[in-house]
Amino acid sequence: MRVAFQYLKWGCEKEDAGLFSKERREREQKLSKEMAEKATRELEKMLLQEKAKVKYNEWLKKKRAEESEKKKKEKEKEKERQAELQEKKERAEKIFNEWLRNARNKPRPALNGYGFPHGKSTGHPDGNSYPAPAYCNPIPWKPVHVPPPKEENALTMKNSKRSVSCLSHKSSPTVIYKPKNNLCVRSSCRK
């Protein structure tokens, strides 16, 4: 019986060892799966980071190229603006020099008034000599014709009619009778 018990005990131990080894194997498999999944996740993460880095570098190159292009365009615009300003300045200077040349050749009006050369009167003895006009408008001045308003005439006629009728009918002044012992009941009465 002892042998049977030992055999049973040994068999149980064997079974227990088998169970333990099964559980251990399952745990190891589970751990290896988790490690593999973790490794694949890390690998995917690294691949994504590399892709992101590559895309960022491409974007950065593109951005720098756009900025350099923008700066070139701004420089070209600035050069064009400077060229336009220089051209305007040269044109204005040319026009000014031409005006100056023409201004020197134009006849000048008399410095002293007409009839007063060197400050002495040579015209009329009463001294009513005026200098010659420097500019005479060839088109004579014509006043602007404004017709008189019609309403004023009608109003003056109405006023004159009223004044005539008012003179014939004189109205008598209105007299307000107020007894001294009358008490003021209304709010409009005042002493």
Tab-separated table of C-alpha atoms in Angstrom:
chain	number	residue	atom	x	y	z
A	1	MET	CA	0.000	0.000	0.000
A	2	ARG	CA	2.828	2.164	0.722
A	3	VAL	CA	4.139	1.605	-2.742
A	4	ALA	CA	0.783	2.457	-4.230
A	5	PHE	CA	0.630	5.610	-2.224
A	6	GLN	CA	4.128	6.570	-3.308
A	7	TYR	CA	3.207	5.780	-6.889
A	8	LEU	CA	0.146	7.934	-6.621
A	9	LYS	CA	2.147	10.655	-5.000
A	10	TRP	CA	4.772	10.417	-7.715
A	11	GLY	CA	2.065	10.462	-10.376
A	12	CYS	CA	0.475	13.513	-8.806
A	13	GLU	CA	3.810	15.202	-8.654
A	14	LYS	CA	4.331	14.304	-12.262
A	15	GLU	CA	0.956	15.698	-13.127
A	16	ASP	CA	1.628	18.785	-11.022
A	17	ALA	CA	4.974	19.186	-12.733
A	18	GLY	CA	3.185	18.842	-16.073
A	19	LEU	CA	0.650	21.439	-15.023
A	20	PHE	CA	3.379	23.750	-13.826
A	21	SER	CA	5.318	23.282	-17.012
A	22	LYS	CA	2.136	23.908	-19.058
A	23	GLU	CA	1.395	27.097	-17.139
A	24	ARG	CA	5.022	28.121	-17.446
A	25	ARG	CA	4.953	27.476	-21.180
A	26	GLU	CA	1.733	29.453	-21.541
A	27	ARG	CA	3.200	32.328	-19.528
A	28	GLU	CA	6.373	32.249	-21.594
A	29	GLN	CA	4.361	32.230	-24.811
A	30	LYS	CA	2.242	35.095	-23.524
A	31	LEU	CA	5.368	37.038	-22.551
A	32	SER	CA	7.009	36.357	-25.893
A	33	LYS	CA	3.834	37.531	-27.700
A	34	GLU	CA	3.724	40.703	-25.599
A	35	MET	CA	7.421	41.335	-26.251
A	36	ALA	CA	6.896	40.780	-29.979
A	37	GLU	CA	3.902	43.139	-30.007
A	38	LYS	CA	5.849	45.701	-28.025
A	39	ALA	CA	8.790	45.403	-30.421
A	40	THR	CA	6.494	45.798	-33.452
A	41	ARG	CA	4.826	48.832	-31.843
A	42	GLU	CA	8.211	50.418	-31.160
A	43	LEU	CA	9.314	49.615	-34.701
A	44	GLU	CA	6.141	51.198	-36.129
A	45	LYS	CA	6.655	54.204	-33.881
A	46	MET	CA	10.248	54.577	-35.089
A	47	LEU	CA	9.112	54.251	-38.728
A	48	LEU	CA	6.440	56.916	-38.160
A	49	GLN	CA	9.003	59.210	-36.536
A	50	GLU	CA	11.360	58.730	-39.480
A	51	LYS	CA	8.547	59.459	-41.949
A	52	ALA	CA	7.556	62.532	-39.954
A	53	LYS	CA	11.170	63.691	-39.885
A	54	VAL	CA	11.484	63.222	-43.665
A	55	LYS	CA	8.212	65.103	-44.274
A	56	TYR	CA	9.265	67.881	-41.914
A	57	ASN	CA	12.590	68.261	-43.741
A	58	GLU	CA	10.746	68.388	-47.088
A	59	TRP	CA	8.334	70.993	-45.707
A	60	LEU	CA	11.232	73.002	-44.290
A	61	LYS	CA	13.049	72.976	-47.659
A	62	LYS	CA	9.851	74.006	-49.424
A	63	LYS	CA	9.225	76.784	-46.897
A	64	ARG	CA	12.774	78.110	-47.232
A	65	ALA	CA	12.488	78.026	-51.021
A	66	GLU	CA	9.214	79.989	-50.821
A	67	GLU	CA	10.778	82.529	-48.465
A	68	SER	CA	13.792	82.998	-50.732
A	69	GLU	CA	11.458	83.398	-53.728
A	70	LYS	CA	9.393	85.931	-51.785
A	71	LYS	CA	12.522	87.888	-50.841
A	72	LYS	CA	13.649	87.888	-54.483
A	73	LYS	CA	10.260	89.232	-55.580
A	74	GLU	CA	10.361	91.919	-52.886
A	75	LYS	CA	13.868	92.942	-53.990
A	76	GLU	CA	12.710	93.118	-57.616
A	77	LYS	CA	9.715	95.243	-56.619
A	78	GLU	CA	11.969	97.521	-54.574
A	79	LYS	CA	14.342	97.885	-57.541
A	80	GLU	CA	11.411	98.708	-59.833
A	81	ARG	CA	10.107	101.266	-57.349
A	82	GLN	CA	13.544	102.857	-57.026
A	83	ALA	CA	13.853	102.939	-60.831
A	84	GLU	CA	10.420	104.611	-61.111
A	85	LEU	CA	11.338	107.166	-58.445
A	86	GLN	CA	14.626	107.898	-60.201
A	87	GLU	CA	12.820	108.266	-63.525
A	88	LYS	CA	10.235	110.625	-61.983
A	89	LYS	CA	13.005	112.644	-60.362
A	90	GLU	CA	14.898	112.952	-63.660
A	91	ARG	CA	11.711	113.916	-65.511
A	92	ALA	CA	10.838	116.542	-62.871
A	93	GLU	CA	14.379	117.927	-62.963
A	94	LYS	CA	14.270	118.104	-66.774
A	95	ILE	CA	10.919	119.936	-66.702
A	96	PHE	CA	12.195	122.320	-64.021
A	97	ASN	CA	15.346	123.129	-66.014
A	98	GLU	CA	13.247	123.748	-69.129
A	99	TRP	CA	10.931	126.043	-67.158
A	100	LEU	CA	13.920	127.861	-65.695
A	101	ARG	CA	15.429	128.361	-69.168
A	102	ASN	CA	12.101	129.681	-70.487
A	103	ALA	CA	11.572	131.895	-67.425
A	104	ARG	CA	14.893	133.654	-68.035
A	105	ASN	CA	13.937	134.427	-71.638
A	106	LYS	CA	10.409	135.710	-70.888
A	107	PRO	CA	9.855	139.501	-70.946
A	108	ARG	CA	9.472	140.891	-67.449
A	109	PRO	CA	6.884	143.512	-66.453
A	110	ALA	CA	8.089	146.992	-65.564
A	111	LEU	CA	9.307	147.129	-61.985
A	112	ASN	CA	8.019	150.654	-61.496
A	113	GLY	CA	4.428	151.481	-62.406
A	114	TYR	CA	3.439	152.879	-65.755
A	115	GLY	CA	4.048	156.622	-65.640
A	116	PHE	CA	6.338	156.338	-62.601
A	117	PRO	CA	9.797	155.488	-63.937
A	118	HIS	CA	12.368	155.871	-61.171
A	119	GLY	CA	9.635	156.872	-58.704
A	120	LYS	CA	8.672	160.122	-60.439
A	121	SER	CA	5.313	160.820	-62.052
A	122	THR	CA	5.388	161.367	-65.805
A	123	GLY	CA	1.657	160.799	-66.483
A	124	HIS	CA	-1.212	162.809	-65.186
A	125	PRO	CA	-0.402	165.572	-62.731
A	126	ASP	CA	-2.958	164.348	-60.205
A	127	GLY	CA	-1.014	161.067	-59.881
A	128	ASN	CA	-3.836	158.749	-60.982
A	129	SER	CA	-1.654	156.806	-63.397
A	130	TYR	CA	-1.949	153.033	-63.001
A	131	PRO	CA	0.643	150.484	-64.080
A	132	ALA	CA	-0.025	148.531	-67.246
A	133	PRO	CA	-1.796	145.244	-66.518
A	134	ALA	CA	0.565	142.275	-66.517
A	135	TYR	CA	-2.177	139.979	-67.828
A	136	CYS	CA	-5.317	140.846	-69.738
A	137	ASN	CA	-8.068	138.258	-70.092
A	138	PRO	CA	-9.079	138.105	-73.779
A	139	ILE	CA	-12.579	136.827	-72.885
A	140	PRO	CA	-14.699	139.700	-71.538
A	141	TRP	CA	-16.487	139.159	-68.246
A	142	LYS	CA	-20.202	138.525	-68.456
A	143	PRO	CA	-22.369	138.537	-65.343
A	144	VAL	CA	-24.453	135.439	-64.713
A	145	HIS	CA	-28.136	136.134	-65.301
A	146	VAL	CA	-30.275	135.217	-62.279
A	147	PRO	CA	-34.032	135.691	-62.713
A	148	PRO	CA	-35.814	137.316	-59.763
A	149	PRO	CA	-37.817	134.872	-57.628
A	150	LYS	CA	-41.567	134.887	-58.267
A	151	GLU	CA	-42.561	134.030	-54.700
A	152	GLU	CA	-41.325	137.305	-53.253
A	153	ASN	CA	-43.570	139.314	-55.582
A	154	ALA	CA	-46.618	137.262	-54.557
A	155	LEU	CA	-45.788	137.619	-50.864
A	156	THR	CA	-45.347	141.377	-51.091
A	157	MET	CA	-48.737	141.675	-52.768
A	158	LYS	CA	-50.374	139.579	-50.049
A	159	ASN	CA	-48.691	141.629	-47.350
A	160	SER	CA	-49.796	144.861	-48.933
A	161	LYS	CA	-53.407	143.581	-49.163
A	162	ARG	CA	-53.346	142.565	-45.547
A	163	SER	CA	-51.930	145.836	-44.460
A	164	VAL	CA	-54.716	147.684	-46.283
A	165	SER	CA	-57.388	145.446	-44.810
A	166	CYS	CA	-55.800	145.633	-41.361
A	167	LEU	CA	-55.881	149.411	-41.428
A	168	SER	CA	-59.619	149.495	-42.130
A	169	HIS	CA	-60.496	146.993	-39.385
A	170	LYS	CA	-58.996	147.924	-36.077
A	171	SER	CA	-59.559	145.422	-33.346
A	172	SER	CA	-60.225	146.556	-29.803
A	173	PRO	CA	-57.814	145.414	-27.126
A	174	THR	CA	-59.041	142.524	-25.020
A	175	VAL	CA	-59.661	143.311	-21.369
A	176	ILE	CA	-59.449	140.594	-18.788
A	177	TYR	CA	-61.660	141.137	-15.762
A	178	LYS	CA	-60.348	139.729	-12.536
A	179	PRO	CA	-62.078	140.557	-9.291
A	180	LYS	CA	-59.856	141.187	-6.299
A	181	ASN	CA	-61.665	138.922	-3.922
A	182	ASN	CA	-61.639	135.974	-6.370
A	183	LEU	CA	-59.726	132.990	-5.013
A	184	CYS	CA	-57.530	131.135	-7.490
A	185	VAL	CA	-58.896	127.664	-7.858
A	186	ARG	CA	-57.123	126.811	-11.086
A	187	SER	CA	-53.403	126.152	-11.231
A	188	SER	CA	-53.017	128.575	-14.130
A	189	CYS	CA	-53.996	131.558	-11.954
A	190	ARG	CA	-51.079	133.443	-10.519
A	191	LYS	CA	-50.823	136.646	-8.496
